[in-house]
mmCIF file with all atom_site columns, C-alpha atoms in Angstrom:
data_model
loop_
_atom_site.group_PDB
_atom_site.id
_atom_site.type_symbol
_atom_site.label_atom_id
_atom_site.label_alt_id
_atom_site.label_comp_id
_atom_site.label_asym_id
_atom_site.label_entity_id
_atom_site.label_seq_id
_atom_site.pdbx_PDB_ins_code
_atom_site.Cartn_x
_atom_site.Cartn_y
_atom_site.Cartn_z
_atom_site.occupancy
_atom_site.B_iso_or_equiv
_atom_site.pdbx_formal_charge
_atom_site.auth_seq_id
_atom_site.auth_comp_id
_atom_site.auth_asym_id
_atom_site.auth_atom_id
_atom_site.pdbx_PDB_model_num
ATOM 1  C CA . MET B 1 1  ? 130.490 346.094 14.871 1.00 0.00 ? 1  MET B CA 1
ATOM 2  C CA . LEU B 1 2  ? 128.902 347.663 11.942 1.00 0.00 ? 2  LEU B CA 1
ATOM 3  C CA . LYS B 1 3  ? 127.154 351.033 12.562 1.00 0.00 ? 3  LYS B CA 1
ATOM 4  C CA . ILE B 1 4  ? 123.888 352.224 10.929 1.00 0.00 ? 4  ILE B CA 1
ATOM 5  C CA . THR B 1 5  ? 123.184 355.806 9.988  1.00 0.00 ? 5  THR B CA 1
ATOM 6  C CA . GLU B 1 6  ? 119.800 357.357 10.550 1.00 0.00 ? 6  GLU B CA 1
ATOM 7  C CA . GLU B 1 7  ? 119.247 357.525 6.618  1.00 0.00 ? 7  GLU B CA 1
ATOM 8  C CA . ALA B 1 8  ? 120.121 353.721 6.319  1.00 0.00 ? 8  ALA B CA 1
ATOM 9  C CA . ALA B 1 9  ? 117.565 352.790 9.138  1.00 0.00 ? 9  ALA B CA 1
ATOM 10 C CA . VAL B 1 10 ? 114.876 354.860 7.272  1.00 0.00 ? 10 VAL B CA 1
ATOM 11 C CA . LEU B 1 11 ? 115.634 352.845 4.074  1.00 0.00 ? 11 LEU B CA 1
ATOM 12 C CA . ILE B 1 12 ? 115.542 349.660 5.845  1.00 0.00 ? 12 ILE B CA 1
ATOM 13 C CA . CYS B 1 13 ? 112.294 350.481 7.357  1.00 0.00 ? 13 CYS B CA 1
ATOM 14 C CA . ARG B 1 14 ? 110.881 351.570 3.914  1.00 0.00 ? 14 ARG B CA 1
ATOM 15 C CA . LEU B 1 15 ? 112.092 348.392 2.298  1.00 0.00 ? 15 LEU B CA 1
ATOM 16 C CA . ALA B 1 16 ? 110.471 346.234 5.215  1.00 0.00 ? 16 ALA B CA 1
ATOM 17 C CA . ARG B 1 17 ? 107.252 348.067 5.200  1.00 0.00 ? 17 ARG B CA 1
ATOM 18 C CA . TYR B 1 18 ? 106.569 347.630 1.479  1.00 0.00 ? 18 TYR B CA 1
ATOM 19 C CA . SER B 1 19 ? 107.552 344.048 1.242  1.00 0.00 ? 19 SER B CA 1
ATOM 20 C CA . ALA B 1 20 ? 105.808 340.890 2.287  1.00 0.00 ? 20 ALA B CA 1
ATOM 21 C CA . ILE B 1 21 ? 108.086 340.196 5.432  1.00 0.00 ? 21 ILE B CA 1
ATOM 22 C CA . PRO B 1 22 ? 106.696 340.387 9.079  1.00 0.00 ? 22 PRO B CA 1
ATOM 23 C CA . GLU B 1 23 ? 107.271 343.268 11.311 1.00 0.00 ? 23 GLU B CA 1
ATOM 24 C CA . SER B 1 24 ? 109.940 341.215 13.062 1.00 0.00 ? 24 SER B CA 1
ATOM 25 C CA . GLY B 1 25 ? 111.794 341.174 9.623  1.00 0.00 ? 25 GLY B CA 1
ATOM 26 C CA . GLY B 1 26 ? 114.444 343.139 8.288  1.00 0.00 ? 26 GLY B CA 1
ATOM 27 C CA . LEU B 1 27 ? 117.581 343.534 6.222  1.00 0.00 ? 27 LEU B CA 1
ATOM 28 C CA . ARG B 1 28 ? 120.149 340.772 6.115  1.00 0.00 ? 28 ARG B CA 1
ATOM 29 C CA . ILE B 1 29 ? 123.554 341.148 5.020  1.00 0.00 ? 29 ILE B CA 1
ATOM 30 C CA . ALA B 1 30 ? 125.821 337.772 4.607  1.00 0.00 ? 30 ALA B CA 1
ATOM 31 C CA . LEU B 1 31 ? 129.124 336.941 2.832  1.00 0.00 ? 31 LEU B CA 1
ATOM 32 C CA . ASN B 1 32 ? 128.872 334.711 -0.213 1.00 0.00 ? 32 ASN B CA 1
ATOM 33 C CA . PRO B 1 33 ? 131.438 331.869 0.482  1.00 0.00 ? 33 PRO B CA 1
ATOM 34 C CA . ALA B 1 34 ? 131.776 331.120 -3.302 1.00 0.00 ? 34 ALA B CA 1
ATOM 35 C CA . THR B 1 35 ? 132.694 334.683 -4.345 1.00 0.00 ? 35 THR B CA 1
ATOM 36 C CA . HIS B 1 36 ? 133.581 336.236 -1.072 1.00 0.00 ? 36 HIS B CA 1
ATOM 37 C CA . SER B 1 37 ? 131.256 339.083 -1.804 1.00 0.00 ? 37 SER B CA 1
ATOM 38 C CA . LEU B 1 38 ? 128.584 340.712 0.359  1.00 0.00 ? 38 LEU B CA 1
ATOM 39 C CA . SER B 1 39 ? 125.008 340.210 -0.504 1.00 0.00 ? 39 SER B CA 1
ATOM 40 C CA . MET B 1 40 ? 121.978 341.756 0.942  1.00 0.00 ? 40 MET B CA 1
ATOM 41 C CA . GLY B 1 41 ? 118.131 341.139 1.138  1.00 0.00 ? 41 GLY B CA 1
ATOM 42 C CA . LEU B 1 42 ? 115.095 341.071 3.161  1.00 0.00 ? 42 LEU B CA 1
ATOM 43 C CA . ALA B 1 43 ? 114.785 338.296 5.521  1.00 0.00 ? 43 ALA B CA 1
ATOM 44 C CA . ALA B 1 44 ? 111.752 337.535 7.896  1.00 0.00 ? 44 ALA B CA 1
ATOM 45 C CA . ILE B 1 45 ? 113.926 336.378 10.734 1.00 0.00 ? 45 ILE B CA 1
ATOM 46 C CA . PRO B 1 46 ? 117.544 336.413 11.456 1.00 0.00 ? 46 PRO B CA 1
ATOM 47 C CA . GLU B 1 47 ? 119.513 333.107 11.064 1.00 0.00 ? 47 GLU B CA 1
ATOM 48 C CA . ARG B 1 48 ? 120.801 331.259 14.177 1.00 0.00 ? 48 ARG B CA 1
ATOM 49 C CA . ALA B 1 49 ? 124.272 332.768 14.246 1.00 0.00 ? 49 ALA B CA 1
ATOM 50 C CA . ASP B 1 50 ? 123.284 336.363 12.979 1.00 0.00 ? 50 ASP B CA 1
ATOM 51 C CA . ALA B 1 51 ? 123.898 339.370 14.938 1.00 0.00 ? 51 ALA B CA 1
ATOM 52 C CA . VAL B 1 52 ? 120.992 341.681 15.193 1.00 0.00 ? 52 VAL B CA 1
ATOM 53 C CA . ILE B 1 53 ? 121.392 345.394 15.017 1.00 0.00 ? 53 ILE B CA 1
ATOM 54 C CA . CYS B 1 54 ? 118.420 347.722 15.563 1.00 0.00 ? 54 CYS B CA 1
ATOM 55 C CA . ARG B 1 55 ? 118.224 351.383 15.037 1.00 0.00 ? 55 ARG B CA 1
ATOM 56 C CA . ASP B 1 56 ? 115.165 353.492 14.984 1.00 0.00 ? 56 ASP B CA 1
ATOM 57 C CA . GLY B 1 57 ? 112.987 350.634 14.486 1.00 0.00 ? 57 GLY B CA 1
ATOM 58 C CA . ALA B 1 58 ? 115.052 349.204 11.543 1.00 0.00 ? 58 ALA B CA 1
ATOM 59 C CA . LEU B 1 59 ? 116.511 345.591 12.090 1.00 0.00 ? 59 LEU B CA 1
ATOM 60 C CA . LEU B 1 60 ? 119.685 344.665 10.345 1.00 0.00 ? 60 LEU B CA 1
ATOM 61 C CA . PHE B 1 61 ? 120.455 340.885 10.552 1.00 0.00 ? 61 PHE B CA 1
ATOM 62 C CA . ILE B 1 62 ? 124.328 340.302 9.748  1.00 0.00 ? 62 ILE B CA 1
ATOM 63 C CA . SER B 1 63 ? 126.047 336.969 9.344  1.00 0.00 ? 63 SER B CA 1
ATOM 64 C CA . ALA B 1 64 ? 129.165 336.222 11.568 1.00 0.00 ? 64 ALA B CA 1
ATOM 65 C CA . GLN B 1 65 ? 131.403 336.233 8.555  1.00 0.00 ? 65 GLN B CA 1
ATOM 66 C CA . ALA B 1 66 ? 129.996 339.458 7.092  1.00 0.00 ? 66 ALA B CA 1
ATOM 67 C CA . ALA B 1 67 ? 130.111 341.135 10.770 1.00 0.00 ? 67 ALA B CA 1
ATOM 68 C CA . GLU B 1 68 ? 133.843 340.297 10.718 1.00 0.00 ? 68 GLU B CA 1
ATOM 69 C CA . ARG B 1 69 ? 134.508 341.821 7.511  1.00 0.00 ? 69 ARG B CA 1
ATOM 70 C CA . MET B 1 70 ? 132.573 344.918 8.164  1.00 0.00 ? 70 MET B CA 1
ATOM 71 C CA . SER B 1 71 ? 133.378 345.566 11.820 1.00 0.00 ? 71 SER B CA 1
ATOM 72 C CA . GLN B 1 72 ? 134.891 349.120 10.961 1.00 0.00 ? 72 GLN B CA 1
ATOM 73 C CA . HIS B 1 73 ? 132.390 350.132 8.475  1.00 0.00 ? 73 HIS B CA 1
ATOM 74 C CA . THR B 1 74 ? 129.207 352.253 8.586  1.00 0.00 ? 74 THR B CA 1
ATOM 75 C CA . LEU B 1 75 ? 126.060 351.285 6.495  1.00 0.00 ? 75 LEU B CA 1
ATOM 76 C CA . CYS B 1 76 ? 124.823 354.523 5.017  1.00 0.00 ? 76 CYS B CA 1
ATOM 77 C CA . ALA B 1 77 ? 121.901 355.264 2.588  1.00 0.00 ? 77 ALA B CA 1
ATOM 78 C CA . ASP B 1 78 ? 121.600 357.972 -0.306 1.00 0.00 ? 78 ASP B CA 1
ATOM 79 C CA . LEU B 1 79 ? 117.928 359.112 0.034  1.00 0.00 ? 79 LEU B CA 1
ATOM 80 C CA . THR B 1 80 ? 117.204 361.592 -2.969 1.00 0.00 ? 80 THR B CA 1
ATOM 81 C CA . ALA B 1 81 ? 114.464 362.160 -5.247 1.00 0.00 ? 81 ALA B CA 1
ATOM 82 C CA . ALA B 1 82 ? 116.469 360.419 -7.925 1.00 0.00 ? 82 ALA B CA 1
ATOM 83 C CA . ARG B 1 83 ? 117.360 357.222 -5.967 1.00 0.00 ? 83 ARG B CA 1
ATOM 84 C CA . GLU B 1 84 ? 117.707 355.339 -2.731 1.00 0.00 ? 84 GLU B CA 1
ATOM 85 C CA . ALA B 1 85 ? 120.692 353.082 -2.325 1.00 0.00 ? 85 ALA B CA 1
ATOM 86 C CA . PHE B 1 86 ? 122.912 351.752 0.482  1.00 0.00 ? 86 PHE B CA 1
ATOM 87 C CA . PHE B 1 87 ? 126.772 352.295 0.540  1.00 0.00 ? 87 PHE B CA 1
ATOM 88 C CA . LEU B 1 88 ? 129.416 351.519 3.088  1.00 0.00 ? 88 LEU B CA 1
ATOM 89 C CA . THR B 1 89 ? 132.095 353.892 4.478  1.00 0.00 ? 89 THR B CA 1
ATOM 90 C CA . LEU B 1 90 ? 134.881 353.461 6.827  1.00 0.00 ? 90 LEU B CA 1
#
């Protein structure tokens, strides 16, 4: 299963806090079937088949196809004064 670093949890919480989604919302990662690429965005609730990963109050919803593709990865975040960005590591 995909792991989440502390920094990624902080960034997920920041994005959720400053958006219009409810407290039950979080970041969702899905696999685009047409391009086979990953996409992410904020979601108010997980979709029916999504796995839900929680860390330090951050909610990550991940589709079954994305979870399979990312099973050995870790979601990380770069939190600097210049930028805030997610990235994946093995």
